[in-house]
Amino acid sequence: MRVLGLETSCDETGIALYDTERGLLSHALFSQIDVHVEYGGVVPELASRDHVRKALPLIQQVLESAGLTTADVDAIAYTAGPGLVGALMVGATLARTLAWTWGIPALGVHHMEGHLLAPMLEEERPNFPFVALLVSGGHTQLVRVDGIGRYKLLGESLDDAAGEAFDKVAKMLGLPYPGGPHVAKLAESGDPARFDFPRPMTNRPGLDFSFSGLKTYTLNTVHTCESEGGLSARDKADIARAFEDAVVGTMVIKCRRALEQEGLSTLVMAGGVSANRNLRAELAKALSKKGAMVFYPAPQFCTDNGAMIAYAGAQRLLAGERDNEDTRVRPRWPMSELPPIGVAAA
Ligand code: ATP
Ligand code: MG
Ligand code: FE
């Protein structure tokens, strides 16, 4: 089955073609960074309009580069939520219109299930059950995964998501949006010994996270440097390093704890922040000491993309799931409401 995947939940138009026999055939991504950069964040209305402009040309591009035509597509999967309502509606309307025109099924996919299953696009795939660390711009969650749609939330951030914290710290340091990759780059030249930032919620039991205190601590450090003769390039790099080390340190502790609690030895990381090289390296190091394995998507499939939506959609389409007349986009949509694969949604 060849599935066309459409991702339009936020500020990336991602299109891909996934073949359940042959794997990923082709994919294309258009990032709207240039549209939003002057506002320092995503402007929802501009995001919707840009998806309208880019989606169809990208679909044509993906089909052409796979050497296929519209007649070769067997089903369409699109992101139905969570995300920006206007952006989701663009993808849903386009996907369902094309599916109707081509006489094939459409299926709305959960964006975080897409992220969660993105490591399955790699050659070395994790086996169920595993613990997933979902770290993106809007989510920070530890989830026990016993199969597709069999998710148990073990812990989550009580305030900011990890990616959001990266983006806010980037702003404090005068770096452009989206800030995560810029903070990570700057952190490489920072001195890890200069500042010691707190690892929030690690000294008590549990698997929840909190990043707002760390954010305030970072801001206070910025202010201290400013009042002591200005925030130098050196200060910025050292602060970026201390912040990143604190986030990574926190993740390592919580992931280890989650695996121990669940008696599992496989960790899967996904979402934009899982592209962070320091996080990948430190988790792999810490878990290999425990005989555990870490899986993550290729960096390009950590952040939003069409391939993960095509893949997740393909699994559910194969099991017989399809949209019906009542299917709506869900700007807010807890992943726990997803049915196990093969069991129709209520
Ligand atoms: P969600 O998936 O929760 O709806 P989103 O789709 O906006 O949110 P993603 O596209 O998965 O999030 O990831 C984007 C986030 O990842 C941004 O916050 C960005 O700063 C962060 N990010 C990307 N690369 C890195 C990196 N190398 N280090 C740290 N953070 C990063
Ligand atoms: Mg994005
Ligand atoms: Fe995302």
Coordinates of C-alpha atoms and ligand atoms in Angstrom, one line a residue:
M1 CA 0.0 0.0 0.0
R2 CA 1.4 3.4 -1.0
V3 CA 0.4 6.2 1.4
L4 CA 0.8 9.9 0.8
G5 CA 1.5 11.7 4.1
L6 CA 0.6 15.4 4.7
E7 CA 1.9 17.2 7.8
T8 CA 0.6 20.8 8.3
S9 CA 0.1 21.0 12.1
C10 CA 2.4 24.0 12.6
D11 CA 5.0 25.8 10.6
E12 CA 6.3 23.0 8.3
T13 CA 4.6 21.7 5.2
G14 CA 5.9 18.1 5.1
I15 CA 4.9 15.7 2.3
A16 CA 6.0 12.1 1.9
L17 CA 5.2 8.9 0.1
Y18 CA 5.5 5.7 2.1
D19 CA 5.2 2.2 0.6
T20 CA 4.4 -0.5 3.2
E21 CA 6.4 -3.0 1.1
R22 CA 9.4 -0.9 0.0
G23 CA 9.6 1.8 2.7
L24 CA 9.9 5.6 2.2
L25 CA 9.9 6.4 -1.5
S26 CA 10.3 10.2 -1.3
H27 CA 9.7 13.2 0.9
A28 CA 9.8 16.9 0.8
L29 CA 9.7 19.6 3.4
F30 CA 9.1 23.3 3.3
S31 CA 9.9 25.2 6.6
Q32 CA 8.2 28.5 7.1
I33 CA 11.0 29.9 9.2
D34 CA 11.4 32.9 6.9
V35 CA 7.7 33.7 7.2
H36 CA 7.7 33.8 11.0
V37 CA 11.3 34.9 11.9
E38 CA 10.5 38.6 12.1
Y39 CA 7.8 37.9 14.6
G40 CA 10.0 35.7 16.8
G41 CA 7.5 32.8 16.7
V42 CA 4.7 31.2 14.6
V43 CA 1.9 33.5 13.5
P44 CA -1.0 31.0 13.0
E45 CA -2.8 32.8 10.2
L46 CA 0.4 33.2 8.2
A47 CA 1.1 29.5 8.8
S48 CA -2.3 28.4 7.3
R49 CA -1.9 30.6 4.3
D50 CA 1.6 29.3 3.6
H51 CA 0.4 25.6 3.8
V52 CA -2.2 26.5 1.2
R53 CA 0.6 27.8 -1.1
K54 CA 3.1 25.0 -0.6
A55 CA 1.2 21.7 -0.2
L56 CA 0.1 21.0 -3.7
P57 CA 3.4 21.8 -5.4
L58 CA 5.2 19.7 -2.8
I59 CA 2.8 16.8 -3.5
Q60 CA 3.7 17.0 -7.2
Q61 CA 7.4 17.2 -6.4
V62 CA 7.2 14.1 -4.1
L63 CA 5.3 12.1 -6.8
E64 CA 7.7 13.1 -9.5
S65 CA 10.8 12.3 -7.5
A66 CA 9.3 8.8 -6.8
G67 CA 8.6 8.4 -10.5
L68 CA 4.9 7.9 -9.8
T69 CA 1.5 9.5 -10.6
T70 CA -1.6 10.2 -8.6
A71 CA -3.0 6.8 -9.8
D72 CA -0.3 5.0 -7.8
V73 CA -1.4 6.5 -4.4
D74 CA -3.6 4.0 -2.4
A75 CA -4.5 6.2 0.6
I76 CA -3.8 9.6 2.1
A77 CA -2.8 10.2 5.8
Y78 CA -2.8 13.7 7.2
T79 CA -2.2 15.3 10.6
A80 CA -5.6 15.8 12.3
G81 CA -4.1 17.1 15.5
P82 CA -2.9 18.3 17.9
G83 CA -1.7 21.6 16.4
L84 CA -2.9 25.0 15.1
V85 CA -6.5 24.7 14.1
G86 CA -6.2 26.7 10.8
A87 CA -3.1 24.9 9.7
L88 CA -4.7 21.5 10.5
M89 CA -7.8 22.4 8.5
V90 CA -5.7 23.2 5.5
G91 CA -4.1 19.7 5.5
A92 CA -7.3 17.9 6.4
T93 CA -9.3 19.7 3.6
L94 CA -6.7 19.1 1.0
A95 CA -6.2 15.4 2.0
R96 CA -9.9 14.6 2.1
T97 CA -10.6 16.4 -1.2
L98 CA -7.8 14.6 -3.0
A99 CA -8.8 11.3 -1.5
W100 CA -12.4 11.8 -2.6
T101 CA -11.3 12.9 -6.1
W102 CA -9.0 9.9 -6.5
G103 CA -11.5 7.5 -4.9
I104 CA -9.2 6.3 -2.1
P105 CA -9.4 6.4 1.7
A106 CA -8.1 9.2 3.9
L107 CA -7.1 9.0 7.6
G108 CA -6.4 11.7 10.2
V109 CA -3.3 10.9 12.1
H110 CA -2.2 12.0 15.6
H111 CA 0.9 14.2 15.3
M112 CA 2.6 12.8 18.4
E113 CA 2.0 9.2 17.3
G114 CA 3.7 10.3 14.1
H115 CA 6.7 11.6 16.1
L116 CA 6.6 8.5 18.3
L117 CA 6.8 6.1 15.4
A118 CA 9.4 8.1 13.4
P119 CA 12.2 5.8 14.6
M120 CA 10.4 3.0 12.7
L121 CA 11.5 4.6 9.5
E122 CA 15.1 3.6 10.3
E123 CA 16.7 0.3 9.4
E124 CA 17.3 -0.6 13.0
R125 CA 13.9 -0.5 14.6
P126 CA 13.0 -0.9 18.2
N127 CA 10.8 -3.8 19.3
F128 CA 7.7 -3.3 21.6
P129 CA 7.4 -2.8 24.5
F130 CA 9.6 0.3 25.1
V131 CA 9.6 3.6 26.9
A132 CA 9.4 6.7 24.6
L133 CA 10.7 10.1 25.5
L134 CA 8.7 12.6 23.4
V135 CA 10.5 15.9 23.4
S136 CA 9.2 18.5 21.0
G137 CA 8.1 22.2 20.8
G138 CA 4.8 21.4 22.6
H139 CA 5.3 18.2 24.4
T140 CA 7.6 16.6 27.0
Q141 CA 6.3 13.1 27.9
L142 CA 7.5 9.7 29.0
V143 CA 5.2 7.1 27.6
R144 CA 5.2 3.3 28.0
V145 CA 4.5 1.9 24.5
D146 CA 3.2 -1.7 24.3
G147 CA 2.2 -1.4 20.6
I148 CA 0.7 1.1 18.2
G149 CA -2.1 2.9 20.1
R150 CA -1.2 1.1 23.4
Y151 CA 0.2 4.1 25.3
K152 CA 0.5 4.7 29.0
L153 CA 1.6 8.2 30.1
L154 CA 4.3 7.8 32.7
G155 CA 5.1 11.5 33.2
E156 CA 5.1 14.8 31.5
S157 CA 6.0 18.4 31.9
L158 CA 3.9 20.3 34.4
D159 CA 4.7 23.6 32.6
D160 CA 6.8 24.4 29.5
A161 CA 7.8 21.7 27.0
A162 CA 11.6 21.2 26.6
G163 CA 11.6 22.6 23.1
E164 CA 9.7 25.6 24.2
A165 CA 12.2 26.2 27.0
F166 CA 15.0 26.0 24.4
D167 CA 13.2 28.5 22.3
K168 CA 12.7 30.9 25.2
V169 CA 16.3 30.7 26.3
A170 CA 17.3 31.4 22.7
K171 CA 15.3 34.6 22.9
M172 CA 17.0 35.6 26.2
L173 CA 20.3 35.2 24.4
G174 CA 19.3 37.1 21.4
L175 CA 19.2 34.1 19.1
P176 CA 16.6 33.7 16.3
Y177 CA 13.5 31.5 16.3
P178 CA 13.3 28.5 16.3
G179 CA 15.9 28.6 19.0
G180 CA 16.8 25.0 19.9
P181 CA 19.4 24.4 17.2
H182 CA 21.0 27.8 17.8
V183 CA 21.3 27.2 21.6
A184 CA 22.7 23.8 20.9
K185 CA 25.3 25.3 18.5
L186 CA 26.3 28.0 20.9
A187 CA 26.5 25.5 23.8
E188 CA 29.3 23.6 22.0
S189 CA 31.7 26.4 22.7
G190 CA 30.5 27.0 26.2
D191 CA 32.4 26.2 29.4
P192 CA 30.5 23.4 31.2
A193 CA 32.3 24.3 34.5
R194 CA 31.3 27.9 34.8
F195 CA 27.7 27.7 35.8
D196 CA 25.8 24.8 37.5
F197 CA 22.1 25.1 36.7
P198 CA 19.4 23.1 38.7
R199 CA 18.1 19.8 37.4
P200 CA 14.4 20.4 38.1
M201 CA 12.3 17.7 39.9
T202 CA 15.1 15.1 39.9
N203 CA 15.6 14.9 43.6
R204 CA 12.1 13.6 44.3
P205 CA 10.5 10.5 43.0
G206 CA 8.3 10.5 39.9
L207 CA 8.6 11.0 36.2
D208 CA 7.1 14.5 35.7
F209 CA 9.2 17.4 34.4
S210 CA 9.2 21.1 35.0
F211 CA 11.2 23.6 33.0
S212 CA 9.8 27.0 34.1
G213 CA 12.1 27.2 37.1
L214 CA 15.1 26.4 35.0
K215 CA 14.0 29.1 32.5
T216 CA 13.8 31.7 35.4
Y217 CA 17.2 30.6 36.7
T218 CA 18.6 31.1 33.2
L219 CA 17.0 34.6 32.9
N220 CA 18.4 35.5 36.4
T221 CA 21.9 34.5 35.2
V222 CA 21.5 36.6 32.1
H223 CA 20.5 39.6 34.3
T224 CA 23.4 39.0 36.6
C225 CA 25.9 39.0 33.7
E226 CA 24.2 42.1 32.3
S227 CA 24.6 44.0 35.6
E228 CA 28.2 42.9 35.9
G229 CA 29.4 44.7 32.8
G230 CA 27.3 43.4 30.0
L231 CA 26.4 40.0 28.5
S232 CA 29.4 39.0 26.5
A233 CA 29.6 36.4 23.8
R234 CA 31.5 34.2 26.3
D235 CA 28.7 34.6 28.8
K236 CA 26.1 33.6 26.2
A237 CA 27.9 30.5 25.2
D238 CA 28.5 29.5 28.9
I239 CA 24.8 30.0 29.7
A240 CA 23.7 28.0 26.7
R241 CA 26.0 25.2 27.8
A242 CA 24.7 25.3 31.4
F243 CA 21.1 25.3 30.2
E244 CA 21.5 22.4 27.8
D245 CA 23.5 20.4 30.3
A246 CA 20.7 20.9 32.8
V247 CA 18.0 19.7 30.4
V248 CA 20.1 16.8 29.2
G249 CA 21.0 15.8 32.8
T250 CA 17.3 15.9 33.8
M251 CA 16.3 13.8 30.8
V252 CA 19.0 11.2 31.5
I253 CA 17.8 10.8 35.1
K254 CA 14.1 10.5 34.2
C255 CA 14.6 8.1 31.3
R256 CA 16.7 5.8 33.5
R257 CA 14.1 5.9 36.2
A258 CA 11.3 5.2 33.7
L259 CA 13.0 2.1 32.3
E260 CA 13.7 0.8 35.8
Q261 CA 10.1 1.4 36.9
E262 CA 8.7 -0.4 33.9
G263 CA 11.3 -3.1 33.9
L264 CA 12.2 -2.3 30.2
S265 CA 15.5 -1.9 28.4
T266 CA 14.6 -0.1 25.2
L267 CA 14.2 3.7 25.0
V268 CA 12.9 5.5 22.0
M269 CA 13.4 9.3 21.6
A270 CA 11.4 11.4 19.2
G271 CA 10.4 15.0 18.6
G272 CA 12.4 18.0 17.6
V273 CA 14.6 18.1 20.8
S274 CA 15.7 14.5 20.1
A275 CA 17.8 16.0 17.3
N276 CA 20.0 17.5 20.0
R277 CA 23.4 15.8 19.7
N278 CA 24.4 16.2 23.3
L279 CA 21.1 14.6 24.5
R280 CA 21.5 11.7 22.1
A281 CA 25.1 11.1 23.1
E282 CA 24.5 11.4 26.9
L283 CA 21.4 9.1 26.8
A284 CA 23.2 6.5 24.8
K285 CA 26.2 6.6 27.2
A286 CA 24.1 6.4 30.4
L287 CA 21.8 3.7 29.1
S288 CA 24.5 1.5 27.6
K289 CA 26.0 1.3 31.1
K290 CA 22.7 -0.3 32.1
G291 CA 22.6 -2.6 29.1
A292 CA 19.7 -0.7 27.6
M293 CA 19.4 0.5 24.0
V294 CA 18.3 3.9 22.6
F295 CA 16.6 4.4 19.3
Y296 CA 16.0 7.7 17.6
P297 CA 14.9 9.0 14.2
A298 CA 17.3 10.4 11.6
P299 CA 17.8 14.1 12.5
Q300 CA 15.6 15.2 9.6
F301 CA 12.7 13.1 11.0
C302 CA 13.0 14.4 14.6
T303 CA 11.3 17.7 13.8
D304 CA 8.0 17.8 11.9
N305 CA 7.9 15.9 8.6
G306 CA 5.5 14.1 6.3
A307 CA 7.3 10.8 6.5
M308 CA 6.2 10.1 10.1
I309 CA 2.6 10.9 9.2
A310 CA 2.7 8.6 6.2
Y311 CA 4.2 5.8 8.3
A312 CA 1.8 6.1 11.2
G313 CA -1.1 6.5 8.8
A314 CA 0.0 3.4 6.8
Q315 CA 0.0 1.2 9.9
R316 CA -3.6 2.2 10.8
L317 CA -4.8 2.2 7.3
L318 CA -3.5 -1.4 6.9
A319 CA -5.5 -2.3 9.9
G320 CA -8.6 -1.0 8.2
E321 CA -9.0 2.5 9.8
R322 CA -10.5 5.3 7.7
D323 CA -12.0 8.7 8.2
N324 CA -15.8 8.9 8.2
E325 CA -18.1 11.9 7.8
D326 CA -17.7 12.8 11.5
T327 CA -13.9 13.0 11.5
R328 CA -12.8 16.5 12.6
V329 CA -9.4 18.1 13.2
R330 CA -8.5 18.1 16.9
P331 CA -6.3 21.1 17.9
R332 CA -6.1 19.4 21.4
W333 CA -6.0 15.7 21.4
P334 CA -4.5 13.6 24.2
M335 CA -2.6 10.6 22.8
S336 CA -4.3 8.4 25.4
E337 CA -7.5 8.7 23.5
L338 CA -6.1 6.8 20.5
P339 CA -7.4 3.3 20.1
P340 CA -5.1 0.3 19.9
I341 CA -4.4 -0.5 16.3
G342 CA -7.1 -2.7 14.8
V343 CA -9.7 -1.5 17.2
A344 CA -12.0 1.2 15.7
A345 CA -12.1 4.6 17.5
A346 CA -15.2 5.1 19.7
Ligands
ATP1 P1 4.8 19.4 18.9 O1 5.3 18.2 18.1 O2 4.8 19.1 20.3 O3 3.4 19.7 18.4 P2 6.5 21.0 17.3 O4 5.9 20.2 16.2 O5 6.5 22.5 17.2 O6 5.7 20.7 18.6 P3 8.9 19.7 16.7 O7 8.8 20.1 15.3 O8 8.9 18.3 17.0 O9 7.9 20.5 17.6 O10 10.3 20.3 17.3 C1 10.5 21.6 17.3 C2 11.2 22.0 18.5 O11 12.5 21.3 18.6 C3 11.6 23.4 18.7 O12 11.2 23.9 20.0 C4 13.1 23.5 18.5 O13 13.7 24.5 19.1 C5 13.5 22.1 19.0 N1 14.8 21.7 18.5 C6 15.1 21.4 17.2 N2 16.4 21.0 17.1 C7 16.9 21.1 18.3 C8 18.2 20.8 18.9 N3 19.2 20.4 18.1 N4 18.4 21.0 20.2 C9 17.3 21.4 21.0 N5 16.1 21.6 20.6 C10 15.9 21.5 19.2
MG2 MG 8.1 23.5 13.6
FE3 FE 6.0 18.2 16.1

